[in-house]
Structure formats: C-alpha cells, structure tokens
C-alpha angles and dihedrals in degrees: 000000000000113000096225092068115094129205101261095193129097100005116146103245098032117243116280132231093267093046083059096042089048090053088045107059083041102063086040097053081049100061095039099043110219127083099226122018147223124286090235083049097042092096099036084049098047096039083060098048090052098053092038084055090041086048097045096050095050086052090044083054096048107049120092132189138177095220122099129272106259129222123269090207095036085052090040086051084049085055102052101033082053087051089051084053102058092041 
C-alpha cells in the first residue's frame, strides 16, 4: 500500500471531504504512475479521482464498528514514531 494513504475509518471527527479526495488522487497517481498527467489523460485522471473519492466516501459511510473512535493526533505521534524507527 502507498504510504501516503491514511486509514479514513473511525477517526473522531470523521474524515472530512478533502481527507477522502487526498486518498483518492493518491491512490490514483499511484496506479497510474505519474503525478500529473497528460493532457490527453487529464479527464480520464480526473474523472477517476472523482468516483474513487465518491466511492470512498459511500463505503466510509457504510462501515460500522464497535470500537472507539481513535485519535487523529494519537495515530499522527504512531507514524512518526514508526518513521524514526526506520531511519
């Protein structure tokens, strides 16, 4: 998985519009292996980005748990503690 993709689910506040459009063009950028694309791409690109984010965000919407909500900054403190150790 790219490391630049977060977990979206169970965060206290939800993630937010932008969160899922962020995952989405990276993920995007990901399978299609270029960071900007071509201006014969750019729709096709864009087009995906939009329906991975609407998607993300329906299953977002649709998953339950009976777990807690964690903590953005908690989760944020894991990741870089986990980078410092790989350094």
């Amino acid at each position: 998985m790219c490391r630049n993709i977060r977990t979206l689910h169970n965060f206290a506040p939800a993630a937010n519009s932008e969160e899922v459009h962020a995952a989405a063009l990276q993920y995007v950028r990901k399978i299609a292996g270029t960071t900007k694309p071509s201006k014969a791409n750019a729709d096709a690109f864009d087009a995906a980005v939009e329906e991975i984010a609407h998607i993300t965000q329906h299953l977002l919407d649709s998953l339950v748990t009976s777990a807690p909500p964690k903590n953005r900054e908690v989760e944020a403190e894991k990741r870089r503690a986990r980078y410092a150790a790989r350094t």
